XYZ file of C-alpha atoms in Angstrom:
519
model
C -56.348 27.203 25.491
C -54.222 29.617 23.026
C -53.336 26.564 20.728
C -49.681 25.983 19.291
C -47.579 26.618 16.367
C -45.177 23.300 15.157
C -41.215 24.309 14.428
C -41.281 22.247 10.924
C -37.495 23.450 10.769
C -36.489 21.635 14.003
C -35.941 17.764 14.079
C -37.426 17.627 17.022
C -40.463 18.621 17.375
C -40.463 21.706 19.445
C -44.391 22.905 20.211
C -43.732 26.381 20.597
C -46.554 27.564 22.156
C -47.898 31.701 21.238
C -48.469 32.956 25.068
C -47.402 30.956 27.924
C -50.355 28.672 29.633
C -49.761 25.694 30.960
C -52.697 22.862 30.254
C -55.098 21.970 32.772
C -55.556 18.331 33.145
C -54.550 14.838 32.164
C -57.426 15.719 29.981
C -56.958 19.416 28.518
C -53.435 16.586 26.916
C -55.408 14.014 25.679
C -58.017 16.226 24.171
C -55.055 18.578 22.645
C -52.905 14.622 20.907
C -56.345 13.824 19.506
C -56.743 15.964 17.340
C -53.783 16.977 16.471
C -54.257 13.793 15.346
C -57.206 13.958 13.353
C -55.198 16.904 11.310
C -52.565 14.498 10.470
C -49.819 17.253 11.635
C -47.555 14.538 13.036
C -47.768 12.093 8.780
C -46.471 15.791 7.590
C -43.615 17.173 9.740
C -41.713 12.921 10.011
C -38.944 12.110 7.934
C -38.878 10.928 4.370
C -39.483 7.463 4.897
C -39.794 7.155 8.514
C -43.062 8.058 10.169
C -43.611 10.302 13.494
C -44.762 5.720 14.884
C -41.565 4.320 12.710
C -38.797 7.254 14.508
C -39.830 5.945 17.732
C -39.220 1.784 16.670
C -35.665 0.120 16.980
C -34.453 0.307 13.040
C -32.479 -2.348 11.042
C -29.365 -0.596 9.301
C -29.853 -2.460 6.559
C -26.525 -3.178 4.136
C -27.140 -3.404 0.196
C -25.557 -6.833 -0.409
C -26.150 -6.107 -4.678
C -23.336 -3.346 -4.288
C -20.310 -4.888 -4.749
C -17.958 -2.211 -6.133
C -16.228 0.587 -4.453
C -14.424 3.928 -4.724
C -12.003 4.361 -2.140
C -9.287 6.195 -0.456
C -7.632 5.457 2.989
C -4.884 7.783 4.313
C -3.005 6.507 8.100
C -0.646 8.312 9.760
C 1.057 6.478 12.443
C 3.484 7.708 15.841
C 5.047 4.967 17.609
C 8.913 2.760 18.581
C 10.013 -0.058 16.971
C 11.502 -2.383 19.244
C 14.590 -5.085 18.296
C 15.829 -8.306 19.488
C 20.112 -8.937 19.434
C 18.936 -12.464 18.756
C 15.023 -13.185 17.997
C 15.319 -16.813 17.653
C 16.259 -16.986 21.164
C 15.064 -13.887 23.253
C 11.582 -11.403 21.897
C 13.092 -10.002 24.678
C 12.700 -6.323 23.096
C 16.989 -4.815 23.777
C 16.196 -0.782 21.391
C 14.193 0.683 20.929
C 13.705 3.064 17.858
C 11.364 6.282 17.573
C 9.243 5.096 14.145
C 6.815 8.124 12.041
C 4.863 6.897 8.942
C 1.969 8.120 6.652
C 0.667 6.120 4.223
C -2.185 7.297 1.335
C -4.256 4.451 -0.531
C -6.086 4.987 -3.990
C -8.104 1.740 -4.584
C -11.315 0.314 -6.684
C -12.544 -2.736 -5.110
C -14.702 -5.419 -6.375
C -16.268 -8.059 -3.021
C -16.454 -11.244 -4.774
C -18.414 -14.659 -3.384
C -19.454 -17.781 -5.459
C -21.397 -18.556 -7.915
C -24.513 -18.838 -5.329
C -23.803 -17.139 -1.838
C -26.020 -15.612 -0.419
C -26.051 -11.480 -0.873
C -25.657 -10.895 2.526
C -23.011 -13.495 3.224
C -19.057 -12.762 4.632
C -17.190 -11.977 1.415
C -14.135 -14.519 1.175
C -12.370 -12.618 -1.140
C -11.570 -8.998 -3.200
C -10.068 -7.508 -5.859
C -8.777 -4.384 -5.632
C -7.056 -1.759 -8.472
C -4.480 0.409 -7.492
C -4.279 3.940 -8.540
C -2.167 5.593 -6.050
C -0.084 2.697 -3.199
C 3.022 4.447 -1.424
C 4.511 5.287 2.429
C 7.218 6.863 4.008
C 8.125 6.244 7.293
C 11.076 7.948 9.042
C 12.573 4.588 11.258
C 15.948 6.271 14.593
C 16.276 9.256 10.901
C 16.399 7.286 8.552
C 13.546 7.341 5.570
C 12.140 4.688 4.566
C 10.026 5.525 1.222
C 8.243 2.328 -0.913
C 5.839 2.487 -3.602
C 3.462 -0.071 -5.187
C 5.340 -0.085 -8.579
C 2.805 0.186 -11.200
C 3.265 -3.835 -13.242
C 1.610 -4.613 -9.326
C -1.642 -2.635 -9.118
C -4.191 -5.448 -9.611
C -4.274 -7.380 -7.019
C -6.264 -9.592 -5.648
C -7.133 -10.259 -1.770
C -8.407 -13.520 -0.213
C -9.821 -13.654 3.188
C -11.573 -17.352 3.565
C -8.626 -17.788 6.302
C -5.980 -14.209 8.267
C -4.420 -13.354 7.821
C -5.212 -12.250 4.790
C -3.727 -13.532 1.580
C -2.877 -10.730 -1.073
C -1.362 -11.830 -4.460
C -0.972 -10.234 -8.171
C -1.375 -12.450 -11.440
C -0.082 -10.949 -13.382
C 3.172 -10.608 -11.201
C 4.667 -11.494 -7.992
C 4.345 -8.541 -5.044
C 8.299 -8.113 -2.983
C 7.919 -8.230 0.819
C 8.301 -4.401 1.395
C 5.373 -4.284 -1.015
C 3.132 -7.145 0.907
C 3.488 -5.053 4.070
C 2.567 -1.701 2.562
C -0.741 -3.269 1.383
C -1.573 -4.848 4.525
C -3.218 -1.671 5.543
C -4.984 -0.867 9.772
C -8.572 -2.025 8.960
C -9.964 -4.014 5.879
C -12.516 -1.934 3.614
C -14.353 -5.397 3.008
C -14.965 -5.964 6.406
C -16.584 -3.016 6.881
C -19.887 -3.910 7.871
C -19.460 -5.630 9.506
C -18.881 -3.245 12.089
C -22.303 -2.633 11.903
C -25.220 -4.525 14.355
C -27.469 -7.103 13.389
C -30.187 -6.371 15.547
C -32.232 -2.573 15.092
C -31.455 -0.350 17.742
C -32.644 3.305 18.301
C -30.716 6.289 19.405
C -28.588 5.677 22.144
C -28.608 1.931 21.640
C -25.631 0.149 22.556
C -24.139 -3.325 20.903
C -21.459 -5.567 20.830
C -19.078 -6.210 18.591
C -17.485 -10.349 17.666
C -14.894 -11.393 17.734
C -15.035 -12.695 14.780
C -16.095 -9.204 12.799
C -12.623 -7.860 14.753
C -10.859 -10.638 13.939
C -11.862 -9.225 9.474
C -11.659 -5.556 10.209
C -7.886 -5.817 12.023
C -6.835 -8.965 9.843
C -5.604 -11.257 12.552
C -5.684 -14.795 12.865
C -7.201 -13.937 16.632
C -8.804 -13.051 19.137
C -8.583 -13.999 22.266
C -10.137 -11.622 24.851
C -12.505 -8.239 23.093
C -14.374 -5.909 25.519
C -15.011 -4.118 22.415
C -18.427 -2.523 22.068
C -19.874 -0.038 18.872
C -23.361 3.280 19.321
C -26.111 3.861 17.716
C -25.354 8.017 18.512
C -27.329 9.955 15.794
C -30.534 7.321 13.520
C -32.342 9.397 10.894
C -34.234 7.867 7.690
C -30.346 9.211 5.550
C -27.973 8.027 8.156
C -26.724 6.094 11.776
C -23.625 7.397 12.959
C -21.902 5.259 14.644
C -19.513 4.729 17.269
C -16.984 2.499 18.730
C -14.727 2.263 21.225
C -12.734 -1.924 23.576
C -9.714 -3.989 24.005
C -8.834 -6.548 22.255
C -5.724 -8.890 22.851
C -5.024 -11.214 19.498
C -2.657 -12.125 18.053
C -1.083 -12.600 14.000
C 0.102 -15.658 13.274
C 0.876 -16.098 16.539
C 2.442 -13.220 17.680
C 0.124 -12.581 20.919
C -0.689 -8.121 20.393
C -2.873 -6.111 22.203
C -5.270 -2.876 20.584
C -7.207 -0.192 21.726
C -9.763 1.752 19.422
C -11.503 4.820 18.945
C -13.201 4.921 15.782
C -17.272 6.712 14.440
C -18.502 5.241 11.061
C -21.858 6.897 8.323
C -23.893 4.315 7.293
C -25.260 6.037 4.660
C -28.860 4.484 4.644
C -30.174 5.759 1.578
C -27.038 3.470 -0.528
C -27.167 1.452 2.425
C -23.397 1.095 2.571
C -20.364 2.186 4.752
C -19.449 5.703 3.578
C -16.876 6.941 6.125
C -14.653 6.100 8.460
C -12.042 7.051 10.797
C -9.723 5.246 13.958
C -7.527 5.883 16.260
C -5.595 2.762 16.991
C -3.089 1.289 20.121
C -1.329 -1.865 19.235
C 1.572 -2.553 21.135
C 2.528 -6.325 18.888
C 5.176 -8.862 20.223
C 8.718 -9.198 18.545
C 8.849 -12.564 16.282
C 11.402 -14.865 14.255
C 10.468 -13.006 11.201
C 10.452 -9.370 12.034
C 10.687 -7.215 15.112
C 7.654 -6.076 17.758
C 6.905 -2.551 18.005
C 4.234 0.046 19.805
C 2.187 2.252 17.867
C -0.608 4.877 17.421
C -2.189 5.081 13.836
C -5.269 7.636 13.634
C -6.778 5.507 9.829
C -9.433 7.654 7.506
C -11.931 6.356 4.749
C -14.122 7.444 2.614
C -15.829 4.937 0.592
C -18.592 5.223 -2.291
C -19.819 2.849 -4.521
C -19.482 2.828 -8.431
C -20.835 1.387 -11.274
C -18.513 0.941 -12.816
C -15.508 0.377 -12.749
C -12.788 3.071 -14.403
C -9.406 1.291 -14.895
C -10.127 -1.950 -12.980
C -10.848 -4.616 -15.600
C -14.498 -5.045 -16.552
C -15.105 -8.421 -16.457
C -14.552 -10.421 -13.480
C -11.061 -12.342 -12.537
C -11.442 -16.119 -12.341
C -11.400 -17.223 -8.627
C -11.513 -20.465 -7.922
C -13.596 -20.438 -4.173
C -13.142 -24.531 -3.952
C -9.282 -24.151 -3.416
C -6.813 -22.041 -2.386
C -5.132 -19.498 -3.520
C -3.045 -20.400 -6.825
C 0.657 -21.528 -5.143
C 2.893 -19.893 -8.539
C 1.022 -16.573 -7.315
C 2.420 -16.581 -3.814
C 6.311 -16.903 -4.854
C 7.643 -13.545 -3.216
C 10.883 -10.402 -5.126
C 13.499 -11.669 -2.753
C 16.232 -10.095 -3.570
C 19.844 -8.417 -2.821
C 21.457 -5.056 -3.363
C 24.456 -5.896 -2.218
C 25.290 -8.928 -3.683
C 23.480 -8.408 -6.605
C 20.877 -11.406 -6.952
C 16.860 -11.841 -7.079
C 15.154 -14.275 -7.209
C 11.585 -15.563 -6.325
C 10.382 -17.647 -3.460
C 7.994 -19.236 -1.320
C 6.682 -15.798 0.956
C 7.774 -17.114 4.163
C 11.277 -16.791 3.433
C 12.059 -13.212 4.133
C 15.636 -11.285 2.887
C 16.805 -10.862 6.884
C 20.150 -9.047 6.303
C 21.291 -7.104 3.095
C 24.538 -5.536 4.311
C 28.139 -6.106 3.728
C 29.658 -9.031 5.195
C 25.954 -10.340 5.907
C 23.343 -10.859 3.709
C 21.296 -13.560 5.225
C 17.413 -15.103 4.059
C 14.538 -16.912 7.228
C 12.498 -18.550 6.454
C 9.472 -18.704 9.792
C 6.141 -20.945 10.232
C 3.897 -19.215 11.980
C 6.179 -18.099 14.425
C 9.908 -20.411 14.448
C 12.108 -21.354 12.590
C 12.354 -23.046 9.903
C 15.833 -22.516 8.451
C 18.025 -20.465 7.367
C 20.213 -19.321 4.042
C 23.276 -17.420 3.762
C 25.046 -16.343 1.637
C 28.220 -15.084 0.220
C 30.909 -13.517 -2.910
C 33.231 -16.107 -4.268
C 35.627 -14.824 -5.913
C 35.788 -14.534 -9.188
C 37.824 -17.518 -11.927
C 38.467 -17.333 -14.691
C 36.217 -16.715 -18.968
C 35.552 -20.396 -19.432
C 36.328 -22.718 -16.093
C 34.072 -23.311 -13.906
C 34.730 -24.973 -9.794
C 33.600 -29.118 -10.122
C 31.276 -30.838 -8.375
C 34.125 -33.394 -6.140
C 36.056 -30.002 -5.407
C 33.328 -28.573 -3.032
C 32.553 -31.642 -1.782
C 36.177 -32.095 -0.368
C 36.209 -27.863 1.291
C 32.615 -28.960 2.408
C 34.316 -32.055 3.926
C 37.433 -30.459 5.082
C 35.190 -27.126 6.646
C 32.927 -29.834 8.590
C 35.661 -32.127 10.255
C 33.933 -34.781 12.950
C 30.809 -32.484 12.822
C 30.786 -34.626 9.142
C 29.033 -37.995 9.061
C 27.390 -38.267 5.499
C 27.122 -36.754 2.003
C 23.253 -37.720 1.432
C 23.125 -36.248 -2.474
C 24.988 -34.425 -5.565
C 24.139 -32.889 -8.312
C 25.317 -30.291 -11.008
C 23.531 -28.664 -13.630
C 22.037 -25.032 -15.595
C 20.102 -23.386 -14.582
C 16.603 -21.435 -16.373
C 18.006 -18.061 -15.913
C 22.022 -19.539 -17.379
C 23.581 -19.885 -13.925
C 25.811 -23.805 -13.309
C 24.605 -24.522 -10.002
C 26.717 -27.487 -8.604
C 23.753 -28.688 -5.075
C 25.779 -30.563 -2.314
C 23.740 -32.191 0.950
C 25.286 -32.688 3.674
C 24.308 -34.381 7.220
C 26.404 -33.878 10.815
C 25.791 -32.666 13.880
C 26.396 -30.045 15.892
C 26.830 -30.618 20.588
C 25.084 -33.772 19.547
C 21.569 -31.868 16.858
C 21.897 -33.218 14.129
C 22.139 -30.796 11.341
C 21.489 -30.365 7.464
C 23.035 -28.104 4.721
C 22.119 -27.498 1.585
C 25.697 -25.778 -0.499
C 24.805 -24.478 -3.647
C 27.319 -22.698 -5.918
C 26.014 -20.178 -8.711
C 28.219 -19.046 -11.309
C 27.753 -17.503 -14.758
C 29.963 -17.993 -18.750
C 31.901 -14.240 -17.325
C 33.966 -17.038 -13.871
C 31.087 -15.044 -11.232
C 30.459 -16.346 -8.485
C 27.743 -17.189 -5.544
C 27.649 -19.166 -2.682
C 24.452 -19.771 -0.961
C 23.666 -21.929 2.138
C 21.380 -23.268 4.081
C 21.212 -25.280 7.707
C 18.459 -26.614 9.864
C 18.110 -29.034 12.287
C 16.740 -32.613 10.684
C 13.140 -31.995 12.262
C 13.240 -29.126 9.650
C 14.528 -30.714 6.460
C 10.248 -31.835 5.748
C 8.891 -27.967 5.878
C 12.588 -27.161 4.184
C 11.944 -29.518 1.448
C 11.668 -27.534 -2.338
C 12.923 -24.508 -1.765
C 17.011 -25.047 -2.517
C 15.263 -26.061 -5.972
C 12.913 -23.497 -5.635
C 15.934 -20.751 -4.999
C 17.898 -22.911 -8.543
C 15.597 -22.427 -10.534
C 14.479 -19.029 -10.589
C 18.335 -16.763 -9.287
C 19.606 -13.835 -11.180
C 22.794 -11.843 -11.038
C 22.193 -8.275 -11.599
C 24.744 -5.002 -11.082
C 25.505 -4.872 -7.900
C 25.377 -1.746 -5.296
C 28.563 0.096 -5.311
C 28.784 -1.154 -0.993
C 29.686 -5.106 -3.595
C 32.927 -2.751 -4.558
C 34.918 -3.876 -0.744
C 32.615 -7.268 -0.927
C 34.900 -8.153 -4.347
C 38.270 -7.638 -2.485
C 36.741 -9.949 0.731
C 36.221 -12.456 -1.684
C 39.285 -12.467 -3.302
C 41.139 -13.277 -0.184
C 39.241 -15.725 0.543
C 38.672 -19.234 -1.145
C 35.931 -21.381 -1.156
C 37.127 -23.650 1.445
C 37.476 -20.061 3.946
C 34.028 -19.213 2.810
C 32.589 -22.122 3.372
C 34.865 -22.201 7.170
C 32.580 -19.542 7.196
C 29.394 -20.277 6.810
C 29.886 -23.499 8.426
C 32.259 -24.221 11.217
C 31.940 -21.259 13.315
C 28.960 -23.092 14.824
C 31.117 -24.912 16.934
C 31.888 -21.709 18.703
C 29.004 -21.061 20.247
C 25.704 -23.637 22.237
C 22.660 -23.499 19.631
C 19.769 -21.928 20.495
C 18.730 -23.613 17.055
C 19.492 -24.743 14.360
C 18.781 -22.019 12.220
C 20.984 -19.763 14.329
C 24.175 -20.295 12.737
C 26.011 -16.740 12.348
């Protein structure tokens, strides 16, 4: 029988006969196999780290849990539509569709954090990040919107005991725009959860569990999923995987449908995932806090383990894993450029409108409207002259008329920011719905004034509790934009009673769908 030559460059160990001569019997095949085995040929040419037999056996993709520091670059591109309702408090049905294009770039260091005695293969509940770059540019209905993370808040902490994850800065306060920017489509913390837990061979398919998808996509819940992974190639050096499937889930009670196609590379030498590419199509319903959308997003992630931090602090930040994220670090900056003020508020408060004649924020808790706060600029008083609490009470009672039942409390103080603040709490009813009002009058030493009116139903008072104190303690008056001139003219034409009437009296002009819907 002619001898056979082994091509050492062929990873499939292709046998190349020196001349054409088929094996004549099963006995010839057995003799040839015995000769090759005795000569040790297979052991010489097998891939590094694997014997020939090992290469055929299922292999486990083992993550090196001792590697906790990474440098990550993530790029996203999104196209689709934003869906807007007439009034999100009444209906989530879309009445307007706006085209959207968006691109974002993130470059950051990440330190994975576990409790002190946790196993290295346990789920990561927290991480520190330092962003060298975090910015986006979006075009919505041909209007360009840019967002960039400020230098003062580039060091962040991410807590993932509950999802969606909570991001905060220990050295400052993020704005809602910055929080939205840092809400990336996929989490680099959870990327390893996409790997199969059982040993695999090339071509194997496996189911990706709902908990892993919640963690990767930062969802509150996955209700149904058909997501699978497949081992496309497997060697001693790396494994290449493909991901595909659909899921139904939710974010803070808002339903969403997601389709995913992706690829990833797991470096078996390093024990980490180093590359991920995904195409994500998400259709999310309209919520009371945010518009809905139908968007296709591409994600590209490069992930490299590092031994030492570059810009991140060398000493890990203090994280109390037995306690929730510190409340005092979870405030968000609320700002009106039209009226010229800013404040620190609970993250459930969002500025919904900031345009002349309509500056309003709303408190949303798990897609439930808790309260609404409307802001109005009042005509300035001569320097040194202060409005009185008695005058405020008279105007409010006159304006509310039959809607008014009683004043619950009133107080006056100088805030930490130096403003004179009067707070008046009233109870009443509109169309037999119990209503609770908190009216706050702000004035600085120059006579500049601002009126804030909180409105809520009786059942929401406990959830609202403390929001008025937080606003009064942190509200600061700023320089106003050019649109403030028109606002100033409007303020001069109206008295405080006119303004209060605009805030409170209009409720009776239309049926109430929500106590917060008083516009």
